[in-house]
Amino acid sequence: MDKPEILYMVVPCYNEQEVLHETAEQLKNKYNALMAEGLISKESRIVFVNDGSSDQTWGIIRELHETEPQLFSGIDLAHNSGHQNAVLAGLMTVKDICDMCITMDADLQDDVDTIDEMVKKYYEGNQVVYGVRSARDTDSFFKKSTAEGFYKFMKLMGADVVYNHADFRLMSKRVLQELSGFREVNLFLRGMVPLIGFKNCKVYYERHERAAGESKYPLRKMLSFAINGITSFSTKPLKLITTLGFVMSVASILAFIWAFIAKIGGFTEHGWSSTICSIWLIGGLQLFCLGIIGEYIGKIYAEVKQRPRYIVAEFLSDANEKNKEI
Ligand code: UDP
Ligand code: MG
């Protein structure tokens, strides 16, 4: 390292008014320490992305920027676009003004002290540094088992994700440039980043409990996130349908032979239960398979429309010659 490089933090925020001051304080202390050590440049910034919050979040971000424009920046999205899109909006906004960028949740569940290690790994030549949680002690049994089940199921379905890594990661400018080439509307960053490649490594951290406020990921959102992850990165479910169809066809041929023999043998009257069961089974299976195919068609529909994944209403930054109003 000849001279310290520019680190941008991208922090998505959706209704985070309870925790934002604390997050800003902790990140500020971390930045000051890193700058004092000469690990990051003075031009480094912390960017809060307001994802269409309905509370005071944007007001707080604006205030932070006004009091310390040389440290805090803010991006205001035109409407709530979801966590993944908010992160991408931040990354794409800063990709040309930073050397490296770390994405982190606003609720302080990701460990601020891991940032040092990530930055050091970057200087060792890693283009991507994945933050991997070492324990899940702070999670409820339910969250822990569903989350771990999710990673295992993703692997089984053929999507390459880093086990127990969410969206706490460092990426170099080069990786951000490559990421901008991924045009998909259905975003699943933790599947996309490993596809980019380059030298990478993992750092381990203990995930804390949310510092304040409540989770914006209820079970419903977690499930749809998991389904999105699988269908965006794997066509295995479609192949499974083909296999299932094949197995069912073999089974029906066998059933046909059995029915034929039964007919010849003259004991056909007690066929009612098997008939009704097969009708229900096949009907259910067909609907289920159609549903899976429908998932993919729905995604293709969203992809061909190529709608913008997020809309930036305002970018508060002193790094720009003038603040951009888009
Ligand atoms: N978030 C967001 N948009 C949303 C939902 C969440 O930007 O529509 C942000 C949220 O403010 C937080 C991060 O995404 O910084 C992770 O959300 P949360 O902590 O609620 O999820 P959990 O950690 O409970 O899975
Ligand atoms: Mg959280």
mmCIF file of N, CA, C and O in Angstrom, residues 55-113:
data_model
loop_
_atom_site.group_PDB
_atom_site.id
_atom_site.type_symbol
_atom_site.label_atom_id
_atom_site.label_comp_id
_atom_site.label_asym_id
_atom_site.label_seq_id
_atom_site.Cartn_x
_atom_site.Cartn_y
_atom_site.Cartn_z
ATOM 1 N N ASP A 55 -40.550 6.741 8.336
ATOM 2 C CA ASP A 55 -40.283 7.439 9.604
ATOM 3 C C ASP A 55 -39.244 8.555 9.392
ATOM 4 O O ASP A 55 -39.077 9.043 8.276
ATOM 5 N N GLN A 56 -38.530 8.903 10.433
ATOM 6 C CA GLN A 56 -37.595 10.037 10.358
ATOM 7 C C GLN A 56 -36.229 9.693 9.756
ATOM 8 O O GLN A 56 -35.310 10.506 9.807
ATOM 9 N N THR A 57 -36.087 8.490 9.208
ATOM 10 C CA THR A 57 -34.765 8.036 8.745
ATOM 11 C C THR A 57 -34.063 9.050 7.831
ATOM 12 O O THR A 57 -32.911 9.418 8.051
ATOM 13 N N TRP A 58 -34.764 9.523 6.802
ATOM 14 C CA TRP A 58 -34.117 10.433 5.845
ATOM 15 C C TRP A 58 -33.744 11.764 6.520
ATOM 16 O O TRP A 58 -32.682 12.326 6.252
ATOM 17 N N GLY A 59 -34.605 12.212 7.421
ATOM 18 C CA GLY A 59 -34.317 13.445 8.164
ATOM 19 C C GLY A 59 -33.010 13.301 8.943
ATOM 20 O O GLY A 59 -32.168 14.210 8.950
ATOM 21 N N ILE A 60 -32.826 12.145 9.572
ATOM 22 C CA ILE A 60 -31.604 11.910 10.359
ATOM 23 C C ILE A 60 -30.380 11.862 9.433
ATOM 24 O O ILE A 60 -29.334 12.446 9.724
ATOM 25 N N ILE A 61 -30.534 11.192 8.294
ATOM 26 C CA ILE A 61 -29.406 11.079 7.355
ATOM 27 C C ILE A 61 -28.996 12.470 6.856
ATOM 28 O O ILE A 61 -27.815 12.830 6.809
ATOM 29 N N ARG A 62 -29.982 13.270 6.529
ATOM 30 C CA ARG A 62 -29.759 14.634 6.048
ATOM 31 C C ARG A 62 -29.009 15.468 7.102
ATOM 32 O O ARG A 62 -28.035 16.161 6.790
ATOM 33 N N GLU A 63 -29.471 15.291 8.335
ATOM 34 C CA GLU A 63 -28.859 16.026 9.443
ATOM 35 C C GLU A 63 -27.389 15.584 9.644
ATOM 36 O O GLU A 63 -26.498 16.418 9.818
ATOM 37 N N LEU A 64 -27.157 14.272 9.550
ATOM 38 C CA LEU A 64 -25.785 13.761 9.683
ATOM 39 C C LEU A 64 -24.897 14.355 8.603
ATOM 40 O O LEU A 64 -23.765 14.770 8.849
ATOM 41 N N HIS A 65 -25.436 14.401 7.374
ATOM 42 C CA HIS A 65 -24.663 14.938 6.254
ATOM 43 C C HIS A 65 -24.386 16.424 6.444
ATOM 44 O O HIS A 65 -23.276 16.901 6.163
ATOM 45 N N GLU A 66 -25.398 17.139 6.944
ATOM 46 C CA GLU A 66 -25.208 18.582 7.115
ATOM 47 C C GLU A 66 -24.179 18.894 8.201
ATOM 48 O O GLU A 66 -23.373 19.811 8.052
ATOM 49 N N THR A 67 -24.193 18.097 9.284
ATOM 50 C CA THR A 67 -23.219 18.392 10.349
ATOM 51 C C THR A 67 -21.811 17.921 9.985
ATOM 52 O O THR A 67 -20.843 18.598 10.309
ATOM 53 N N GLU A 68 -21.708 16.777 9.306
ATOM 54 C CA GLU A 68 -20.367 16.296 8.932
ATOM 55 C C GLU A 68 -20.328 15.827 7.474
ATOM 56 O O GLU A 68 -20.248 14.622 7.208
ATOM 57 N N PRO A 69 -20.369 16.779 6.545
ATOM 58 C CA PRO A 69 -20.415 16.385 5.121
ATOM 59 C C PRO A 69 -19.147 15.651 4.671
ATOM 60 O O PRO A 69 -19.177 14.912 3.692
ATOM 61 N N GLN A 70 -18.037 15.840 5.405
ATOM 62 C CA GLN A 70 -16.784 15.183 5.009
ATOM 63 C C GLN A 70 -16.747 13.728 5.486
ATOM 64 O O GLN A 70 -15.778 13.020 5.250
ATOM 65 N N LEU A 71 -17.829 13.269 6.147
ATOM 66 C CA LEU A 71 -17.879 11.886 6.624
ATOM 67 C C LEU A 71 -19.145 11.153 6.174
ATOM 68 O O LEU A 71 -19.094 10.014 5.735
ATOM 69 N N PHE A 72 -20.285 11.845 6.303
ATOM 70 C CA PHE A 72 -21.559 11.169 6.002
ATOM 71 C C PHE A 72 -22.163 11.641 4.682
ATOM 72 O O PHE A 72 -22.256 12.840 4.427
ATOM 73 N N SER A 73 -22.577 10.676 3.869
ATOM 74 C CA SER A 73 -23.327 10.986 2.654
ATOM 75 C C SER A 73 -24.660 10.268 2.735
ATOM 76 O O SER A 73 -24.833 9.386 3.581
ATOM 77 N N GLY A 74 -25.572 10.620 1.853
ATOM 78 C CA GLY A 74 -26.879 9.958 1.879
ATOM 79 C C GLY A 74 -27.458 9.807 0.490
ATOM 80 O O GLY A 74 -27.222 10.639 -0.389
ATOM 81 N N ILE A 75 -28.169 8.709 0.299
ATOM 82 C CA ILE A 75 -28.890 8.509 -0.966
ATOM 83 C C ILE A 75 -30.345 8.303 -0.592
ATOM 84 O O ILE A 75 -30.644 7.489 0.283
ATOM 85 N N ASP A 76 -31.214 9.034 -1.248
ATOM 86 C CA ASP A 76 -32.641 8.879 -0.970
ATOM 87 C C ASP A 76 -33.284 8.197 -2.164
ATOM 88 O O ASP A 76 -33.225 8.718 -3.280
ATOM 89 N N LEU A 77 -33.859 7.027 -1.952
ATOM 90 C CA LEU A 77 -34.536 6.353 -3.062
ATOM 91 C C LEU A 77 -35.967 6.863 -3.168
ATOM 92 O O LEU A 77 -36.576 7.239 -2.167
ATOM 93 N N ALA A 78 -36.483 6.847 -4.390
ATOM 94 C CA ALA A 78 -37.802 7.436 -4.629
ATOM 95 C C ALA A 78 -38.914 6.648 -3.950
ATOM 96 O O ALA A 78 -39.970 7.196 -3.633
ATOM 97 N N HIS A 79 -38.691 5.345 -3.739
ATOM 98 C CA HIS A 79 -39.688 4.528 -3.031
ATOM 99 C C HIS A 79 -39.016 3.292 -2.454
ATOM 100 O O HIS A 79 -37.867 3.008 -2.798
ATOM 101 N N ASN A 80 -39.725 2.572 -1.612
ATOM 102 C CA ASN A 80 -39.146 1.367 -1.010
ATOM 103 C C ASN A 80 -38.882 0.317 -2.104
ATOM 104 O O ASN A 80 -39.798 -0.115 -2.799
ATOM 105 N N SER A 81 -37.624 -0.064 -2.263
ATOM 106 C CA SER A 81 -37.266 -0.992 -3.336
ATOM 107 C C SER A 81 -36.799 -2.334 -2.811
ATOM 108 O O SER A 81 -36.484 -3.221 -3.599
ATOM 109 N N GLY A 82 -36.707 -2.471 -1.493
ATOM 110 C CA GLY A 82 -36.236 -3.732 -0.905
ATOM 111 C C GLY A 82 -34.746 -3.677 -0.632
ATOM 112 O O GLY A 82 -34.005 -2.945 -1.297
ATOM 113 N N HIS A 83 -34.332 -4.451 0.353
ATOM 114 C CA HIS A 83 -32.940 -4.442 0.815
ATOM 115 C C HIS A 83 -31.905 -4.596 -0.310
ATOM 116 O O HIS A 83 -30.989 -3.788 -0.438
ATOM 117 N N GLN A 84 -32.082 -5.629 -1.160
ATOM 118 C CA GLN A 84 -31.093 -5.897 -2.200
ATOM 119 C C GLN A 84 -30.955 -4.735 -3.180
ATOM 120 O O GLN A 84 -29.856 -4.353 -3.568
ATOM 121 N N ASN A 85 -32.093 -4.165 -3.557
ATOM 122 C CA ASN A 85 -32.049 -3.037 -4.492
ATOM 123 C C ASN A 85 -31.434 -1.805 -3.846
ATOM 124 O O ASN A 85 -30.732 -1.038 -4.503
ATOM 125 N N ALA A 86 -31.719 -1.628 -2.547
ATOM 126 C CA ALA A 86 -31.153 -0.467 -1.850
ATOM 127 C C ALA A 86 -29.628 -0.598 -1.797
ATOM 128 O O ALA A 86 -28.899 0.377 -2.024
ATOM 129 N N VAL A 87 -29.145 -1.815 -1.520
ATOM 130 C CA VAL A 87 -27.696 -2.033 -1.487
ATOM 131 C C VAL A 87 -27.105 -1.745 -2.870
ATOM 132 O O VAL A 87 -26.118 -1.027 -3.017
ATOM 133 N N LEU A 88 -27.768 -2.281 -3.910
ATOM 134 C CA LEU A 88 -27.252 -2.073 -5.269
ATOM 135 C C LEU A 88 -27.243 -0.587 -5.634
ATOM 136 O O LEU A 88 -26.290 -0.095 -6.247
ATOM 137 N N ALA A 89 -28.295 0.120 -5.236
ATOM 138 C CA ALA A 89 -28.366 1.563 -5.526
ATOM 139 C C ALA A 89 -27.144 2.256 -4.929
ATOM 140 O O ALA A 89 -26.487 3.080 -5.586
ATOM 141 N N GLY A 90 -26.804 1.885 -3.693
ATOM 142 C CA GLY A 90 -25.629 2.469 -3.031
ATOM 143 C C GLY A 90 -24.354 2.113 -3.777
ATOM 144 O O GLY A 90 -23.530 2.978 -4.079
ATOM 145 N N LEU A 91 -24.215 0.834 -4.104
ATOM 146 C CA LEU A 91 -22.980 0.381 -4.762
ATOM 147 C C LEU A 91 -22.776 1.061 -6.108
ATOM 148 O O LEU A 91 -21.678 1.510 -6.436
ATOM 149 N N MET A 92 -23.877 1.153 -6.885
ATOM 150 C CA MET A 92 -23.740 1.725 -8.215
ATOM 151 C C MET A 92 -23.506 3.240 -8.156
ATOM 152 O O MET A 92 -22.895 3.813 -9.041
ATOM 153 N N THR A 93 -23.989 3.869 -7.098
ATOM 154 C CA THR A 93 -23.773 5.312 -6.964
ATOM 155 C C THR A 93 -22.321 5.619 -6.606
ATOM 156 O O THR A 93 -21.774 6.630 -7.019
ATOM 157 N N VAL A 94 -21.696 4.733 -5.829
ATOM 158 C CA VAL A 94 -20.332 5.050 -5.370
ATOM 159 C C VAL A 94 -19.232 4.350 -6.181
ATOM 160 O O VAL A 94 -18.053 4.579 -5.926
ATOM 161 N N LYS A 95 -19.620 3.535 -7.151
ATOM 162 C CA LYS A 95 -18.614 2.683 -7.808
ATOM 163 C C LYS A 95 -17.474 3.452 -8.481
ATOM 164 O O LYS A 95 -16.383 2.936 -8.629
ATOM 165 N N ASP A 96 -17.734 4.690 -8.863
ATOM 166 C CA ASP A 96 -16.670 5.441 -9.528
ATOM 167 C C ASP A 96 -15.898 6.362 -8.589
ATOM 168 O O ASP A 96 -14.905 6.954 -8.985
ATOM 169 N N ILE A 97 -16.386 6.494 -7.341
ATOM 170 C CA ILE A 97 -15.695 7.429 -6.448
ATOM 171 C C ILE A 97 -14.973 6.738 -5.291
ATOM 172 O O ILE A 97 -14.353 7.395 -4.476
ATOM 173 N N CYS A 98 -15.076 5.412 -5.223
ATOM 174 C CA CYS A 98 -14.371 4.732 -4.130
ATOM 175 C C CYS A 98 -13.322 3.771 -4.696
ATOM 176 O O CYS A 98 -13.332 3.471 -5.885
ATOM 177 N N ASP A 99 -12.431 3.289 -3.816
ATOM 178 C CA ASP A 99 -11.491 2.238 -4.213
ATOM 179 C C ASP A 99 -12.000 0.890 -3.730
ATOM 180 O O ASP A 99 -11.763 -0.135 -4.335
ATOM 181 N N MET A 100 -12.658 0.941 -2.556
ATOM 182 C CA MET A 100 -13.260 -0.285 -2.002
ATOM 183 C C MET A 100 -14.544 0.124 -1.298
ATOM 184 O O MET A 100 -14.715 1.288 -0.925
ATOM 185 N N CYS A 101 -15.426 -0.851 -1.131
ATOM 186 C CA CYS A 101 -16.727 -0.524 -0.565
ATOM 187 C C CYS A 101 -17.195 -1.669 0.330
ATOM 188 O O CYS A 101 -17.010 -2.835 -0.019
ATOM 189 N N ILE A 102 -17.717 -1.321 1.495
ATOM 190 C CA ILE A 102 -18.255 -2.371 2.382
ATOM 191 C C ILE A 102 -19.750 -2.144 2.544
ATOM 192 O O ILE A 102 -20.188 -1.022 2.804
ATOM 193 N N THR A 103 -20.537 -3.201 2.381
ATOM 194 C CA THR A 103 -21.974 -3.097 2.631
ATOM 195 C C THR A 103 -22.267 -3.687 4.002
ATOM 196 O O THR A 103 -21.706 -4.716 4.372
ATOM 197 N N MET A 104 -23.133 -3.025 4.720
ATOM 198 C CA MET A 104 -23.421 -3.455 6.092
ATOM 199 C C MET A 104 -24.843 -3.052 6.462
ATOM 200 O O MET A 104 -25.306 -1.999 6.037
ATOM 201 N N ASP A 105 -25.523 -3.864 7.259
ATOM 202 C CA ASP A 105 -26.874 -3.502 7.695
ATOM 203 C C ASP A 105 -26.827 -2.336 8.670
ATOM 204 O O ASP A 105 -25.836 -2.143 9.365
ATOM 205 N N ALA A 106 -27.952 -1.630 8.771
ATOM 206 C CA ALA A 106 -27.988 -0.440 9.626
ATOM 207 C C ALA A 106 -28.182 -0.787 11.096
ATOM 208 O O ALA A 106 -27.982 0.044 11.971
ATOM 209 N N ASP A 107 -28.581 -2.041 11.385
ATOM 210 C CA ASP A 107 -29.007 -2.352 12.752
ATOM 211 C C ASP A 107 -27.883 -2.832 13.663
ATOM 212 O O ASP A 107 -28.148 -3.327 14.763
ATOM 213 N N LEU A 108 -26.634 -2.720 13.190
ATOM 214 C CA LEU A 108 -25.449 -3.099 13.978
ATOM 215 C C LEU A 108 -25.387 -4.601 14.283
ATOM 216 O O LEU A 108 -24.702 -5.012 15.209
ATOM 217 N N GLN A 109 -26.104 -5.396 13.492
ATOM 218 C CA GLN A 109 -25.975 -6.853 13.683
ATOM 219 C C GLN A 109 -24.632 -7.317 13.151
ATOM 220 O O GLN A 109 -24.041 -8.250 13.678
ATOM 221 N N ASP A 110 -24.165 -6.649 12.092
ATOM 222 C CA ASP A 110 -22.833 -6.945 11.566
ATOM 223 C C ASP A 110 -21.830 -6.239 12.466
ATOM 224 O O ASP A 110 -22.085 -5.133 12.925
ATOM 225 N N ASP A 111 -20.690 -6.882 12.676
ATOM 226 C CA ASP A 111 -19.745 -6.369 13.658
ATOM 227 C C ASP A 111 -18.845 -5.273 13.065
ATOM 228 O O ASP A 111 -18.072 -5.525 12.149
ATOM 229 N N VAL A 112 -18.958 -4.078 13.617
ATOM 230 C CA VAL A 112 -18.199 -2.924 13.118
ATOM 231 C C VAL A 112 -16.686 -3.178 13.211
ATOM 232 O O VAL A 112 -15.905 -2.744 12.363
ATOM 233 N N ASP A 113 -16.259 -3.933 14.232
ATOM 234 C CA ASP A 113 -14.822 -4.161 14.412
ATOM 235 C C ASP A 113 -14.213 -5.088 13.363
ATOM 236 O O ASP A 113 -12.998 -5.213 13.260
#
